[in-house]
Amino acid sequence: MAKEKFTTLKSQAVPLPIENIDTDQIIPARFLKATTRDGFGENLFRDWRFNNDDTPKDFVLNDKKYTGKILVAGKNFGCGSSREHAAWAIHDYGFRVVISSFFADIFKNNALNNATLPVTVSEDFLKKTFAAIEKNPATVITVDLENQKVSLEDGTSESFDINAYKKTCLANGYDDIDYLLSLREEIKQFEIAR
Amino acid sequence: MSQPKTLFDKIWDAHIVKQKEGHPDVFYIDRHFIHEVTSPQAFEGLRKRGVKVFNPARTTAVPDHNVPTIDQHLPIKEALSRHQVETLRKNTEEFGVTLYDLGHPYQGIVHIVGPELGLTLPGMTIVCGDSHTSTHGAFGTIAFGIGTSEVEQVLSTQCILQYRPKTMKIEINGKLGKGVVAKDIILYVISKISASGATGYFVEYAGDAIRNLSMEARMTICNMSIEMGARGGLIAPDQITFDYIKGRKFAPQGADYDKKVAEWKQLKTDEGAKYDEVLTFDAADIAPMITYGTNPGMGIKVTDRIPTAAELKDISEQTSFNKSLEYMGLEEGTQLLGKPVDYVFIGSCTNARIEDLRLVAEIVKGKKKAENVEVWVVPGSKQVEEQARKEGLDKIFEEAGFQLRQPGCSACLAMNEDKIPAGKYCISTSNRNFEGRQGPKSRTFLASPLSAAAAAITGKVTDVRSIV
Ligand code: SF4
């Protein structure tokens, strides 16, 4: 199933300078009960966003100053549970890029499988990014997939790594599964030979 | 002679269907487990594409996350939970996958069921849409958690696309002290290397302290590999492994078993094989452990003080540290020892096997729980529950005032009816102390079954060594 294609994204960003954000915070377990992939954005960071009585808390997603398709987070983002619901929630809420200095493995993979680009930057660049947003919440960050470059408005930029295969998939909206399905015969042979 | 190889590389190489430079490996999966939470969207994907399950015999399903732990014969009260379990029923039936449903003698937590049925065997590749799939690594398997898109890949092709992770050896040598068990070993290691210390790696546990552990204790260790960021962790199989497997329901039997054992004996790291990283610990340095914060890396010896923000190695972590202590309602630099707790949870895929229940029973036999605590013992599977009754452990728990419940994930995650109320402290044998993990605003202290049992008796954080 084709997904949206990723080229260059220019957007404002939402800062979340907290480390070790685990997938239980991104989407608490009690919201994992849906049997479809849609609608998880509503409960993204639920317990940080809302009080028990559903009134909004003092949290960055409730602050109108901050908006955009880029989430900037502290190191070790997405650790914990393998729930892909975390990646769905982030995508469904409207984010297309997460910038951090370190991502948990499973989250990174899940994000890439859902048209969301995890951009790993240096601690130093991450600090500069937070500082730029703090100075001007409307600042625009540019994420260029083709050239693997992330830049701030003042011209500071850094290149980031992405695996060539995943890059092609994101840029073209391909899905791993289409590729695997084309290999079913080969896999059958492998299975028989074992 | 060919290049010496690690056990990990041997198993990995034997499962590559196709390999291409710059491209992830097409990786064959021997055993696939599914549960109700992370599989519905995968089956939906198959339906949309009009694809069948590639090899239904290689997938086994069990409901565990959403299930109630009392009155399991009644319909699940909460509509969304019921719907998810019913969806699993419907999907497994439609696609011809074996399901051990509620009430079935093999039902339980997915990572407890696989090993006890002999579905988990050395040398296999095993995945499940669940990060604690690493548990199965105790048998010398490459086992790791995957996302739902990958569950769909496995269902439809028995393969996923994977990049080979780096390898790390964690060696633990020496003799464990009194009151120190597998859970303390792994909490200790995570406290030393942090919750992200092994990200990007697959870990092999080695050393005589690991060799001397039972299979169930090894599972506890491998289970928590993910809590230091590792993709998974494995332990080379040995006679202890082969003895555990012998005679289990789906394990090879008779001559087949003997042949397999001969093969499994080859499953070890060659002399001189290189790991990307090697860490060594001394078992004698390990004490009963407890966590004070909101990630499993925030652990201390139960007799130690909580560190102060100023003592942190990395000052950039101060904000997270302070936030964590505020959530937990704790002061930096203070002791946890003697802190009253409200709940004791003995359960989860980390510590709900029969040996865990035996450890608890040994401590509480003839004693009563403290008035201020509620104690839940939730066996990991129907078979564990049965065995506990056979051994009379149920009587011991009952006399102590513990509730022995029915199998499921229970209070390990706040997805079913078992939740720790806001603000309450729970000493828990599970694997995660994240904010809200056991219920909105609940506060978790991770510890071993022994430490949990001790806290149940005294009603507060206790050094188990002081009561045995
Ligand atoms: S017991 Fe806890 S960690 Fe284990 S599978 Fe269930 S929810 Fe996950």
PDB file of N, CA and C in Angstrom, chain B residues 286-347:
ATOM      1  N   ILE B 286      26.805  -7.619  43.579  1.00  0.00           N
ATOM      2  CA  ILE B 286      25.364  -7.413  43.409  1.00  0.00           C
ATOM      3  C   ILE B 286      24.639  -7.663  44.735  1.00  0.00           C
ATOM      4  N   ALA B 287      23.681  -6.789  45.024  1.00  0.00           N
ATOM      5  CA  ALA B 287      22.871  -6.927  46.244  1.00  0.00           C
ATOM      6  C   ALA B 287      21.399  -6.901  45.819  1.00  0.00           C
ATOM      7  N   PRO B 288      20.466  -7.174  46.723  1.00  0.00           N
ATOM      8  CA  PRO B 288      19.056  -6.985  46.364  1.00  0.00           C
ATOM      9  C   PRO B 288      18.845  -5.555  45.863  1.00  0.00           C
ATOM     10  N   MET B 289      18.201  -5.419  44.728  1.00  0.00           N
ATOM     11  CA  MET B 289      18.084  -4.119  44.056  1.00  0.00           C
ATOM     12  C   MET B 289      16.653  -3.601  44.119  1.00  0.00           C
ATOM     13  N   ILE B 290      16.507  -2.300  43.957  1.00  0.00           N
ATOM     14  CA  ILE B 290      15.176  -1.693  43.860  1.00  0.00           C
ATOM     15  C   ILE B 290      15.303  -0.441  42.996  1.00  0.00           C
ATOM     16  N   THR B 291      14.262  -0.124  42.245  1.00  0.00           N
ATOM     17  CA  THR B 291      14.315   1.126  41.481  1.00  0.00           C
ATOM     18  C   THR B 291      13.580   2.216  42.255  1.00  0.00           C
ATOM     19  N   TYR B 292      14.034   3.449  42.067  1.00  0.00           N
ATOM     20  CA  TYR B 292      13.402   4.586  42.756  1.00  0.00           C
ATOM     21  C   TYR B 292      12.780   5.561  41.767  1.00  0.00           C
ATOM     22  N   GLY B 293      13.104   5.422  40.486  1.00  0.00           N
ATOM     23  CA  GLY B 293      12.690   6.429  39.503  1.00  0.00           C
ATOM     24  C   GLY B 293      11.689   5.902  38.496  1.00  0.00           C
ATOM     25  N   THR B 294      11.688   6.513  37.311  1.00  0.00           N
ATOM     26  CA  THR B 294      10.675   6.151  36.324  1.00  0.00           C
ATOM     27  C   THR B 294      11.275   5.581  35.041  1.00  0.00           C
ATOM     28  N   ASN B 295      12.485   5.049  35.142  1.00  0.00           N
ATOM     29  CA  ASN B 295      12.952   4.141  34.101  1.00  0.00           C
ATOM     30  C   ASN B 295      13.787   3.067  34.786  1.00  0.00           C
ATOM     31  N   PRO B 296      13.868   1.882  34.168  1.00  0.00           N
ATOM     32  CA  PRO B 296      14.482   0.754  34.876  1.00  0.00           C
ATOM     33  C   PRO B 296      15.970   0.938  35.156  1.00  0.00           C
ATOM     34  N   GLY B 297      16.593   1.941  34.552  1.00  0.00           N
ATOM     35  CA  GLY B 297      17.991   2.221  34.839  1.00  0.00           C
ATOM     36  C   GLY B 297      18.177   2.932  36.180  1.00  0.00           C
ATOM     37  N   MET B 298      17.100   3.440  36.744  1.00  0.00           N
ATOM     38  CA  MET B 298      17.195   4.188  37.999  1.00  0.00           C
ATOM     39  C   MET B 298      17.062   3.232  39.179  1.00  0.00           C
ATOM     40  N   GLY B 299      18.071   2.372  39.321  1.00  0.00           N
ATOM     41  CA  GLY B 299      18.035   1.364  40.374  1.00  0.00           C
ATOM     42  C   GLY B 299      19.178   1.545  41.353  1.00  0.00           C
ATOM     43  N   ILE B 300      18.952   1.121  42.589  1.00  0.00           N
ATOM     44  CA  ILE B 300      19.992   1.166  43.628  1.00  0.00           C
ATOM     45  C   ILE B 300      19.936  -0.131  44.440  1.00  0.00           C
ATOM     46  N   LYS B 301      21.000  -0.405  45.194  1.00  0.00           N
ATOM     47  CA  LYS B 301      20.925  -1.471  46.171  1.00  0.00           C
ATOM     48  C   LYS B 301      19.911  -1.035  47.211  1.00  0.00           C
ATOM     49  N   VAL B 302      19.144  -1.979  47.709  1.00  0.00           N
ATOM     50  CA  VAL B 302      18.034  -1.609  48.586  1.00  0.00           C
ATOM     51  C   VAL B 302      18.508  -0.865  49.832  1.00  0.00           C
ATOM     52  N   THR B 303      19.776  -1.060  50.193  1.00  0.00           N
ATOM     53  CA  THR B 303      20.311  -0.387  51.376  1.00  0.00           C
ATOM     54  C   THR B 303      20.946   0.969  51.059  1.00  0.00           C
ATOM     55  N   ASP B 304      21.048   1.299  49.772  1.00  0.00           N
ATOM     56  CA  ASP B 304      21.681   2.565  49.375  1.00  0.00           C
ATOM     57  C   ASP B 304      20.716   3.741  49.452  1.00  0.00           C
ATOM     58  N   ARG B 305      21.290   4.931  49.347  1.00  0.00           N
ATOM     59  CA  ARG B 305      20.470   6.127  49.243  1.00  0.00           C
ATOM     60  C   ARG B 305      20.148   6.412  47.783  1.00  0.00           C
ATOM     61  N   ILE B 306      19.029   7.083  47.535  1.00  0.00           N
ATOM     62  CA  ILE B 306      18.741   7.609  46.202  1.00  0.00           C
ATOM     63  C   ILE B 306      19.829   8.652  45.929  1.00  0.00           C
ATOM     64  N   PRO B 307      20.407   8.691  44.741  1.00  0.00           N
ATOM     65  CA  PRO B 307      21.440   9.712  44.506  1.00  0.00           C
ATOM     66  C   PRO B 307      20.852  11.121  44.565  1.00  0.00           C
ATOM     67  N   THR B 308      21.714  12.100  44.605  1.00  0.00           N
ATOM     68  CA  THR B 308      21.247  13.484  44.488  1.00  0.00           C
ATOM     69  C   THR B 308      21.494  13.932  43.049  1.00  0.00           C
ATOM     70  N   ALA B 309      20.760  14.941  42.616  1.00  0.00           N
ATOM     71  CA  ALA B 309      20.915  15.425  41.239  1.00  0.00           C
ATOM     72  C   ALA B 309      22.374  15.787  40.976  1.00  0.00           C
ATOM     73  N   ALA B 310      23.035  16.342  42.015  1.00  0.00           N
ATOM     74  CA  ALA B 310      24.420  16.771  41.849  1.00  0.00           C
ATOM     75  C   ALA B 310      25.364  15.591  41.619  1.00  0.00           C
ATOM     76  N   GLU B 311      24.966  14.416  42.091  1.00  0.00           N
ATOM     77  CA  GLU B 311      25.821  13.229  41.945  1.00  0.00           C
ATOM     78  C   GLU B 311      25.728  12.574  40.565  1.00  0.00           C
ATOM     79  N   LEU B 312      24.784  13.004  39.739  1.00  0.00           N
ATOM     80  CA  LEU B 312      24.613  12.358  38.432  1.00  0.00           C
ATOM     81  C   LEU B 312      25.857  12.549  37.574  1.00  0.00           C
ATOM     82  N   LYS B 313      26.188  11.494  36.840  1.00  0.00           N
ATOM     83  CA  LYS B 313      27.370  11.567  35.984  1.00  0.00           C
ATOM     84  C   LYS B 313      27.174  12.612  34.890  1.00  0.00           C
ATOM     85  N   ASP B 314      25.968  12.628  34.364  1.00  0.00           N
ATOM     86  CA  ASP B 314      25.678  13.473  33.216  1.00  0.00           C
ATOM     87  C   ASP B 314      24.709  14.570  33.672  1.00  0.00           C
ATOM     88  N   ILE B 315      25.191  15.814  33.764  1.00  0.00           N
ATOM     89  CA  ILE B 315      24.324  16.859  34.327  1.00  0.00           C
ATOM     90  C   ILE B 315      23.114  17.154  33.439  1.00  0.00           C
ATOM     91  N   SER B 316      23.217  16.803  32.149  1.00  0.00           N
ATOM     92  CA  SER B 316      22.070  17.051  31.267  1.00  0.00           C
ATOM     93  C   SER B 316      20.877  16.193  31.679  1.00  0.00           C
ATOM     94  N   GLU B 317      21.121  15.223  32.554  1.00  0.00           N
ATOM     95  CA  GLU B 317      20.016  14.362  32.980  1.00  0.00           C
ATOM     96  C   GLU B 317      19.273  14.898  34.197  1.00  0.00           C
ATOM     97  N   GLN B 318      19.743  16.026  34.727  1.00  0.00           N
ATOM     98  CA  GLN B 318      19.136  16.524  35.969  1.00  0.00           C
ATOM     99  C   GLN B 318      17.645  16.817  35.853  1.00  0.00           C
ATOM    100  N   THR B 319      17.241  17.419  34.729  1.00  0.00           N
ATOM    101  CA  THR B 319      15.824  17.757  34.572  1.00  0.00           C
ATOM    102  C   THR B 319      14.966  16.503  34.631  1.00  0.00           C
ATOM    103  N   SER B 320      15.382  15.488  33.874  1.00  0.00           N
ATOM    104  CA  SER B 320      14.617  14.237  33.850  1.00  0.00           C
ATOM    105  C   SER B 320      14.623  13.589  35.229  1.00  0.00           C
ATOM    106  N   PHE B 321      15.762  13.659  35.884  1.00  0.00           N
ATOM    107  CA  PHE B 321      15.899  13.065  37.220  1.00  0.00           C
ATOM    108  C   PHE B 321      14.938  13.733  38.210  1.00  0.00           C
ATOM    109  N   ASN B 322      14.936  15.071  38.211  1.00  0.00           N
ATOM    110  CA  ASN B 322      14.062  15.792  39.137  1.00  0.00           C
ATOM    111  C   ASN B 322      12.588  15.527  38.852  1.00  0.00           C
ATOM    112  N   LYS B 323      12.262  15.474  37.577  1.00  0.00           N
ATOM    113  CA  LYS B 323      10.882  15.208  37.161  1.00  0.00           C
ATOM    114  C   LYS B 323      10.460  13.825  37.668  1.00  0.00           C
ATOM    115  N   SER B 324      11.386  12.904  37.544  1.00  0.00           N
ATOM    116  CA  SER B 324      11.149  11.542  37.954  1.00  0.00           C
ATOM    117  C   SER B 324      10.873  11.441  39.461  1.00  0.00           C
ATOM    118  N   LEU B 325      11.729  12.095  40.253  1.00  0.00           N
ATOM    119  CA  LEU B 325      11.547  12.034  41.709  1.00  0.00           C
ATOM    120  C   LEU B 325      10.265  12.737  42.139  1.00  0.00           C
ATOM    121  N   GLU B 326       9.943  13.802  41.420  1.00  0.00           N
ATOM    122  CA  GLU B 326       8.711  14.508  41.753  1.00  0.00           C
ATOM    123  C   GLU B 326       7.512  13.591  41.515  1.00  0.00           C
ATOM    124  N   TYR B 327       7.553  12.902  40.377  1.00  0.00           N
ATOM    125  CA  TYR B 327       6.474  11.958  40.064  1.00  0.00           C
ATOM    126  C   TYR B 327       6.358  10.886  41.146  1.00  0.00           C
ATOM    127  N   MET B 328       7.514  10.400  41.593  1.00  0.00           N
ATOM    128  CA  MET B 328       7.531   9.317  42.574  1.00  0.00           C
ATOM    129  C   MET B 328       7.256   9.811  43.996  1.00  0.00           C
ATOM    130  N   GLY B 329       7.271  11.123  44.200  1.00  0.00           N
ATOM    131  CA  GLY B 329       7.064  11.661  45.546  1.00  0.00           C
ATOM    132  C   GLY B 329       8.214  11.324  46.480  1.00  0.00           C
ATOM    133  N   LEU B 330       9.431  11.349  45.936  1.00  0.00           N
ATOM    134  CA  LEU B 330      10.610  10.980  46.734  1.00  0.00           C
ATOM    135  C   LEU B 330      11.604  12.130  46.775  1.00  0.00           C
ATOM    136  N   GLU B 331      12.451  12.112  47.795  1.00  0.00           N
ATOM    137  CA  GLU B 331      13.475  13.143  47.955  1.00  0.00           C
ATOM    138  C   GLU B 331      14.826  12.610  47.526  1.00  0.00           C
ATOM    139  N   GLU B 332      15.592  13.422  46.858  1.00  0.00           N
ATOM    140  CA  GLU B 332      16.950  12.993  46.506  1.00  0.00           C
ATOM    141  C   GLU B 332      17.762  12.751  47.775  1.00  0.00           C
ATOM    142  N   GLY B 333      18.696  11.809  47.677  1.00  0.00           N
ATOM    143  CA  GLY B 333      19.599  11.570  48.795  1.00  0.00           C
ATOM    144  C   GLY B 333      19.017  10.809  49.984  1.00  0.00           C
ATOM    145  N   THR B 334      17.745  10.417  49.893  1.00  0.00           N
ATOM    146  CA  THR B 334      17.149   9.697  51.028  1.00  0.00           C
ATOM    147  C   THR B 334      17.170   8.185  50.783  1.00  0.00           C
ATOM    148  N   GLN B 335      16.863   7.434  51.833  1.00  0.00           N
ATOM    149  CA  GLN B 335      16.818   5.976  51.714  1.00  0.00           C
ATOM    150  C   GLN B 335      15.408   5.503  51.404  1.00  0.00           C
ATOM    151  N   LEU B 336      15.321   4.427  50.633  1.00  0.00           N
ATOM    152  CA  LEU B 336      14.006   3.840  50.375  1.00  0.00           C
ATOM    153  C   LEU B 336      13.648   2.828  51.457  1.00  0.00           C
ATOM    154  N   LEU B 337      14.665   2.268  52.036  1.00  0.00           N
ATOM    155  CA  LEU B 337      14.475   1.245  53.063  1.00  0.00           C
ATOM    156  C   LEU B 337      13.519   1.771  54.143  1.00  0.00           C
ATOM    157  N   GLY B 338      12.474   0.993  54.435  1.00  0.00           N
ATOM    158  CA  GLY B 338      11.529   1.416  55.465  1.00  0.00           C
ATOM    159  C   GLY B 338      10.356   2.220  54.939  1.00  0.00           C
ATOM    160  N   LYS B 339      10.407   2.575  53.659  1.00  0.00           N
ATOM    161  CA  LYS B 339       9.315   3.352  53.040  1.00  0.00           C
ATOM    162  C   LYS B 339       8.059   2.461  52.929  1.00  0.00           C
ATOM    163  N   PRO B 340       6.931   2.867  53.484  1.00  0.00           N
ATOM    164  CA  PRO B 340       5.716   2.039  53.378  1.00  0.00           C
ATOM    165  C   PRO B 340       5.238   1.906  51.931  1.00  0.00           C
ATOM    166  N   VAL B 341       4.741   0.742  51.586  1.00  0.00           N
ATOM    167  CA  VAL B 341       4.160   0.531  50.260  1.00  0.00           C
ATOM    168  C   VAL B 341       2.684   0.180  50.421  1.00  0.00           C
ATOM    169  N   ASP B 342       1.919   0.376  49.336  1.00  0.00           N
ATOM    170  CA  ASP B 342       0.481   0.121  49.399  1.00  0.00           C
ATOM    171  C   ASP B 342       0.097  -1.185  48.709  1.00  0.00           C
ATOM    172  N   TYR B 343       0.847  -1.503  47.673  1.00  0.00           N
ATOM    173  CA  TYR B 343       0.546  -2.712  46.900  1.00  0.00           C
ATOM    174  C   TYR B 343       1.814  -3.528  46.682  1.00  0.00           C
ATOM    175  N   VAL B 344       1.614  -4.841  46.569  1.00  0.00           N
ATOM    176  CA  VAL B 344       2.704  -5.717  46.158  1.00  0.00           C
ATOM    177  C   VAL B 344       2.169  -6.516  44.973  1.00  0.00           C
ATOM    178  N   PHE B 345       2.874  -6.405  43.842  1.00  0.00           N
ATOM    179  CA  PHE B 345       2.446  -7.151  42.652  1.00  0.00           C
ATOM    180  C   PHE B 345       3.498  -8.192  42.293  1.00  0.00           C
ATOM    181  N   ILE B 346       3.108  -9.453  42.377  1.00  0.00           N
ATOM    182  CA  ILE B 346       4.006 -10.533  41.989  1.00  0.00           C
ATOM    183  C   ILE B 346       3.421 -11.146  40.729  1.00  0.00           C
ATOM    184  N   GLY B 347       4.050 -10.855  39.609  1.00  0.00           N
ATOM    185  CA  GLY B 347       3.509 -11.316  38.335  1.00  0.00           C
ATOM    186  C   GLY B 347       4.352 -10.829  37.187  1.00  0.00           C
TER     187      GLY B 347
END
